[in-house]
Every structure is written in C-alpha cells, then in structure tokens.
C-alpha cells in the first residue's frame, strides 16, 4: 500500500491475466491507436505469455454457423475466405486479416437477409485502411462467390 508501505499479499488462488495487442512493445503503425511500450520490469512480472490465435477452422465454422444461424456450408465459405486473408496477413500482403468479430458481423447481416456482397462491404471493407481495402476487394473478386452464398441461404 503506497500510503503505509505495507505489503498486502493476494488471497490464495488469485490470478492476474493481462491482454495486449502489441505484446508489450507498443505500436507506431497506427493499427493500435494510443498504445505505447510497457515497462520491461512490468512485463517481466508476467510468469507466462500466451499467443492466442484464430480458432481451428472446423471449430470456427461450427461456432459461426451457430451464432449467426447459418447453414454450415455457408459458414464454411465465409471461414474459408477469412482463412485466405489470414494467410495474406502472415505473408505481409495485408496488415490485418478478417478476425472472428468481423466474420460474425458479416455472417449476421447475411443471416438477416442482406445480400452477401452488401454485408461484406459494410462489415469487412468499410473502415479498412486503403491498402487492405483494395487487397480485400481483389481477394473477394478472385475467391469469393457472393451469389453462391446468397443462393445457399435462399435454398
């Protein structure tokens, strides 16, 4: 305690979990606005560091289908496209891949009856950095069949 200098131990079983998008290093790219590097002494107090990646594809398809109320074949098409963006990001072809939140937003809108192309534009393209937006457009043109998604939902 700062006021008294007294040391106060945590109760048994208490665990602190910290999360950070920059692994404590901060961000100068503008991708994570307002972040800065963390003090090394603070980072050294973390007993373990765990990288949390994307769900395994089969699990992601099942979760997406359940949450958005989509047939699993439609969820599969969306997850397959998101996986392509993740490969592109790993290869340095884009800064950010489609994460589950954007995938779920896209799926949710098409599940409510919005055409896939419109939903994709509103959830995946809108607000993207210009370079990533163009990359996503090109990837969608080459690898995404919105008509097939809409047809599968109508069936």
PDB file of C-alpha atoms in Angstrom:
ATOM      1  CA  UNK A   1       0.000   0.000   0.000  1.00  0.00           C
ATOM      2  CA  UNK A   2       1.568   3.304  -1.057  1.00  0.00           C
ATOM      3  CA  UNK A   3       0.221   5.232   1.904  1.00  0.00           C
ATOM      4  CA  UNK A   4       1.729   2.943   4.548  1.00  0.00           C
ATOM      5  CA  UNK A   5       4.386   0.951   2.714  1.00  0.00           C
ATOM      6  CA  UNK A   6       2.653  -2.200   3.924  1.00  0.00           C
ATOM      7  CA  UNK A   7       2.844  -5.254   1.681  1.00  0.00           C
ATOM      8  CA  UNK A   8      -0.522  -6.846   1.033  1.00  0.00           C
ATOM      9  CA  UNK A   9      -0.467 -10.366  -0.342  1.00  0.00           C
ATOM     10  CA  UNK A  10      -3.132 -11.624  -2.728  1.00  0.00           C
ATOM     11  CA  UNK A  11      -5.609 -14.162  -1.461  1.00  0.00           C
ATOM     12  CA  UNK A  12      -4.811 -17.784  -2.358  1.00  0.00           C
ATOM     13  CA  UNK A  13      -5.917 -18.656  -5.863  1.00  0.00           C
ATOM     14  CA  UNK A  14      -5.902 -15.088  -7.189  1.00  0.00           C
ATOM     15  CA  UNK A  15      -4.528 -14.855 -10.696  1.00  0.00           C
ATOM     16  CA  UNK A  16      -3.885 -11.776 -12.792  1.00  0.00           C
ATOM     17  CA  UNK A  17      -4.405 -12.050 -16.537  1.00  0.00           C
ATOM     18  CA  UNK A  18      -3.300  -9.224 -18.812  1.00  0.00           C
ATOM     19  CA  UNK A  19      -4.040  -8.848 -22.501  1.00  0.00           C
ATOM     20  CA  UNK A  20      -2.282  -6.684 -25.046  1.00  0.00           C
ATOM     21  CA  UNK A  21      -2.422  -6.438 -28.837  1.00  0.00           C
ATOM     22  CA  UNK A  22       1.232  -5.434 -29.145  1.00  0.00           C
ATOM     23  CA  UNK A  23       2.990  -7.960 -26.882  1.00  0.00           C
ATOM     24  CA  UNK A  24       4.011  -5.059 -24.678  1.00  0.00           C
ATOM     25  CA  UNK A  25       6.066  -3.349 -27.361  1.00  0.00           C
ATOM     26  CA  UNK A  26       3.600  -0.598 -28.285  1.00  0.00           C
ATOM     27  CA  UNK A  27       2.641   0.377 -31.808  1.00  0.00           C
ATOM     28  CA  UNK A  28       3.961   3.040 -34.128  1.00  0.00           C
ATOM     29  CA  UNK A  29       1.997   1.910 -37.196  1.00  0.00           C
ATOM     30  CA  UNK A  30      -1.324   3.384 -36.075  1.00  0.00           C
ATOM     31  CA  UNK A  31      -3.001  -0.027 -36.071  1.00  0.00           C
ATOM     32  CA  UNK A  32      -3.498   0.105 -32.294  1.00  0.00           C
ATOM     33  CA  UNK A  33      -4.024   3.788 -31.638  1.00  0.00           C
ATOM     34  CA  UNK A  34      -2.862   5.143 -28.304  1.00  0.00           C
ATOM     35  CA  UNK A  35      -0.693   2.181 -27.321  1.00  0.00           C
ATOM     36  CA  UNK A  36       2.844   2.510 -26.084  1.00  0.00           C
ATOM     37  CA  UNK A  37       5.501   0.110 -24.926  1.00  0.00           C
ATOM     38  CA  UNK A  38       5.178  -1.314 -21.452  1.00  0.00           C
ATOM     39  CA  UNK A  39       7.846  -1.068 -18.828  1.00  0.00           C
ATOM     40  CA  UNK A  40      10.181  -4.080 -19.043  1.00  0.00           C
ATOM     41  CA  UNK A  41      10.012  -4.568 -15.272  1.00  0.00           C
ATOM     42  CA  UNK A  42       6.217  -4.858 -15.523  1.00  0.00           C
ATOM     43  CA  UNK A  43       6.451  -7.305 -18.422  1.00  0.00           C
ATOM     44  CA  UNK A  44       8.960  -9.409 -16.502  1.00  0.00           C
ATOM     45  CA  UNK A  45       6.371  -9.895 -13.762  1.00  0.00           C
ATOM     46  CA  UNK A  46       4.237 -11.982 -16.111  1.00  0.00           C
ATOM     47  CA  UNK A  47       5.026 -15.615 -15.384  1.00  0.00           C
ATOM     48  CA  UNK A  48       3.897 -16.799 -18.796  1.00  0.00           C
ATOM     49  CA  UNK A  49       2.937 -15.333 -22.141  1.00  0.00           C
ATOM     50  CA  UNK A  50       0.432 -16.997 -24.390  1.00  0.00           C
ATOM     51  CA  UNK A  51      -0.270 -16.116 -28.008  1.00  0.00           C
ATOM     52  CA  UNK A  52      -3.943 -16.531 -28.806  1.00  0.00           C
ATOM     53  CA  UNK A  53      -4.521 -17.167 -32.479  1.00  0.00           C
ATOM     54  CA  UNK A  54      -7.573 -17.984 -34.527  1.00  0.00           C
ATOM     55  CA  UNK A  55      -9.831 -20.935 -33.840  1.00  0.00           C
ATOM     56  CA  UNK A  56      -9.205 -24.164 -35.701  1.00  0.00           C
ATOM     57  CA  UNK A  57     -11.195 -23.947 -38.945  1.00  0.00           C
ATOM     58  CA  UNK A  58     -13.741 -26.675 -38.189  1.00  0.00           C
ATOM     59  CA  UNK A  59     -14.469 -25.140 -34.792  1.00  0.00           C
ATOM     60  CA  UNK A  60     -14.715 -21.635 -36.247  1.00  0.00           C
ATOM     61  CA  UNK A  61     -17.186 -22.855 -38.893  1.00  0.00           C
ATOM     62  CA  UNK A  62     -19.366 -24.534 -36.259  1.00  0.00           C
ATOM     63  CA  UNK A  63     -19.302 -21.516 -33.934  1.00  0.00           C
ATOM     64  CA  UNK A  64     -20.052 -19.101 -36.774  1.00  0.00           C
ATOM     65  CA  UNK A  65     -22.942 -21.231 -38.052  1.00  0.00           C
ATOM     66  CA  UNK A  66     -24.434 -21.479 -34.564  1.00  0.00           C
ATOM     67  CA  UNK A  67     -24.060 -17.815 -33.659  1.00  0.00           C
ATOM     68  CA  UNK A  68     -25.315 -16.415 -36.980  1.00  0.00           C
ATOM     69  CA  UNK A  69     -27.926 -19.099 -37.597  1.00  0.00           C
ATOM     70  CA  UNK A  70     -26.356 -20.022 -40.920  1.00  0.00           C
ATOM     71  CA  UNK A  71     -26.210 -23.403 -42.611  1.00  0.00           C
ATOM     72  CA  UNK A  72     -22.761 -24.857 -42.048  1.00  0.00           C
ATOM     73  CA  UNK A  73     -21.872 -24.852 -45.787  1.00  0.00           C
ATOM     74  CA  UNK A  74     -22.387 -21.062 -45.851  1.00  0.00           C
ATOM     75  CA  UNK A  75     -20.335 -20.597 -42.681  1.00  0.00           C
ATOM     76  CA  UNK A  76     -17.674 -22.741 -44.339  1.00  0.00           C
ATOM     77  CA  UNK A  77     -17.465 -20.386 -47.344  1.00  0.00           C
ATOM     78  CA  UNK A  78     -17.019 -17.379 -45.072  1.00  0.00           C
ATOM     79  CA  UNK A  79     -14.404 -19.041 -42.863  1.00  0.00           C
ATOM     80  CA  UNK A  80     -12.504 -20.268 -45.914  1.00  0.00           C
ATOM     81  CA  UNK A  81     -12.323 -16.702 -47.213  1.00  0.00           C
ATOM     82  CA  UNK A  82     -11.246 -15.372 -43.802  1.00  0.00           C
ATOM     83  CA  UNK A  83      -8.501 -18.019 -43.767  1.00  0.00           C
ATOM     84  CA  UNK A  84      -7.210 -16.655 -47.076  1.00  0.00           C
ATOM     85  CA  UNK A  85      -6.964 -13.177 -45.549  1.00  0.00           C
ATOM     86  CA  UNK A  86      -5.065 -14.623 -42.597  1.00  0.00           C
ATOM     87  CA  UNK A  87      -2.564 -16.247 -44.921  1.00  0.00           C
ATOM     88  CA  UNK A  88      -2.195 -12.937 -46.751  1.00  0.00           C
ATOM     89  CA  UNK A  89      -1.529 -11.135 -43.467  1.00  0.00           C
ATOM     90  CA  UNK A  90       1.057 -13.744 -42.413  1.00  0.00           C
ATOM     91  CA  UNK A  91       2.765 -13.266 -45.778  1.00  0.00           C
ATOM     92  CA  UNK A  92       2.841  -9.483 -45.359  1.00  0.00           C
ATOM     93  CA  UNK A  93       0.342  -8.839 -48.162  1.00  0.00           C
ATOM     94  CA  UNK A  94      -2.019  -7.008 -45.811  1.00  0.00           C
ATOM     95  CA  UNK A  95      -1.818  -5.535 -42.331  1.00  0.00           C
ATOM     96  CA  UNK A  96      -4.967  -7.062 -40.832  1.00  0.00           C
ATOM     97  CA  UNK A  97      -6.808 -10.245 -41.635  1.00  0.00           C
ATOM     98  CA  UNK A  98     -10.504 -10.829 -41.053  1.00  0.00           C
ATOM     99  CA  UNK A  99     -10.897 -11.731 -37.414  1.00  0.00           C
ATOM    100  CA  UNK A 100     -13.853 -13.538 -35.929  1.00  0.00           C
ATOM    101  CA  UNK A 101     -15.690 -10.358 -34.899  1.00  0.00           C
ATOM    102  CA  UNK A 102     -15.844  -9.060 -38.483  1.00  0.00           C
ATOM    103  CA  UNK A 103     -16.625 -12.530 -39.781  1.00  0.00           C
ATOM    104  CA  UNK A 104     -19.503 -12.804 -37.321  1.00  0.00           C
ATOM    105  CA  UNK A 105     -20.805  -9.342 -38.282  1.00  0.00           C
ATOM    106  CA  UNK A 106     -20.770 -10.307 -41.987  1.00  0.00           C
ATOM    107  CA  UNK A 107     -22.489 -13.616 -41.242  1.00  0.00           C
ATOM    108  CA  UNK A 108     -25.045 -11.940 -39.007  1.00  0.00           C
ATOM    109  CA  UNK A 109     -26.107  -9.494 -41.712  1.00  0.00           C
ATOM    110  CA  UNK A 110     -26.456 -12.146 -44.384  1.00  0.00           C
ATOM    111  CA  UNK A 111     -28.323 -14.313 -41.900  1.00  0.00           C
ATOM    112  CA  UNK A 112     -30.791 -11.442 -41.546  1.00  0.00           C
ATOM    113  CA  UNK A 113     -31.325 -11.339 -45.310  1.00  0.00           C
ATOM    114  CA  UNK A 114     -28.817  -8.764 -46.539  1.00  0.00           C
ATOM    115  CA  UNK A 115     -27.077  -9.840 -49.767  1.00  0.00           C
ATOM    116  CA  UNK A 116     -23.593 -11.166 -49.063  1.00  0.00           C
ATOM    117  CA  UNK A 117     -21.827  -8.558 -51.214  1.00  0.00           C
ATOM    118  CA  UNK A 118     -23.555  -5.709 -49.361  1.00  0.00           C
ATOM    119  CA  UNK A 119     -22.902  -7.260 -45.959  1.00  0.00           C
ATOM    120  CA  UNK A 120     -19.255  -7.858 -46.882  1.00  0.00           C
ATOM    121  CA  UNK A 121     -18.882  -4.231 -47.915  1.00  0.00           C
ATOM    122  CA  UNK A 122     -20.423  -2.949 -44.696  1.00  0.00           C
ATOM    123  CA  UNK A 123     -18.523  -5.216 -42.309  1.00  0.00           C
ATOM    124  CA  UNK A 124     -15.251  -6.106 -43.996  1.00  0.00           C
ATOM    125  CA  UNK A 125     -14.445  -3.262 -46.392  1.00  0.00           C
ATOM    126  CA  UNK A 126     -15.899  -0.193 -44.689  1.00  0.00           C
ATOM    127  CA  UNK A 127     -13.356   1.474 -42.446  1.00  0.00           C
ATOM    128  CA  UNK A 128     -10.415  -0.610 -43.680  1.00  0.00           C
ATOM    129  CA  UNK A 129      -7.089   1.041 -44.344  1.00  0.00           C
ATOM    130  CA  UNK A 130      -6.927   1.863 -48.079  1.00  0.00           C
ATOM    131  CA  UNK A 131      -4.226  -0.722 -48.841  1.00  0.00           C
ATOM    132  CA  UNK A 132      -6.060  -3.510 -47.031  1.00  0.00           C
ATOM    133  CA  UNK A 133      -9.392  -2.456 -48.537  1.00  0.00           C
ATOM    134  CA  UNK A 134      -8.019  -2.847 -52.042  1.00  0.00           C
ATOM    135  CA  UNK A 135      -6.392  -6.174 -51.174  1.00  0.00           C
ATOM    136  CA  UNK A 136      -9.688  -7.432 -49.714  1.00  0.00           C
ATOM    137  CA  UNK A 137     -11.562  -6.286 -52.835  1.00  0.00           C
ATOM    138  CA  UNK A 138      -9.128  -8.152 -55.070  1.00  0.00           C
ATOM    139  CA  UNK A 139      -9.270 -11.263 -52.895  1.00  0.00           C
ATOM    140  CA  UNK A 140     -13.068 -11.153 -52.869  1.00  0.00           C
ATOM    141  CA  UNK A 141     -13.172 -10.822 -56.654  1.00  0.00           C
ATOM    142  CA  UNK A 142     -10.852 -13.793 -57.062  1.00  0.00           C
ATOM    143  CA  UNK A 143     -12.031 -16.091 -54.269  1.00  0.00           C
ATOM    144  CA  UNK A 144     -15.477 -15.146 -53.012  1.00  0.00           C
ATOM    145  CA  UNK A 145     -18.716 -16.107 -54.712  1.00  0.00           C
ATOM    146  CA  UNK A 146     -21.375 -13.883 -53.141  1.00  0.00           C
ATOM    147  CA  UNK A 147     -24.038 -15.307 -55.468  1.00  0.00           C
ATOM    148  CA  UNK A 148     -23.310 -18.832 -54.196  1.00  0.00           C
ATOM    149  CA  UNK A 149     -23.610 -17.639 -50.615  1.00  0.00           C
ATOM    150  CA  UNK A 150     -26.926 -15.901 -51.333  1.00  0.00           C
ATOM    151  CA  UNK A 151     -28.234 -18.954 -53.219  1.00  0.00           C
ATOM    152  CA  UNK A 152     -27.276 -21.320 -50.426  1.00  0.00           C
ATOM    153  CA  UNK A 153     -29.158 -19.144 -47.946  1.00  0.00           C
ATOM    154  CA  UNK A 154     -32.230 -18.980 -50.157  1.00  0.00           C
ATOM    155  CA  UNK A 155     -32.398 -22.778 -50.533  1.00  0.00           C
TER     156      UNK A 155
END
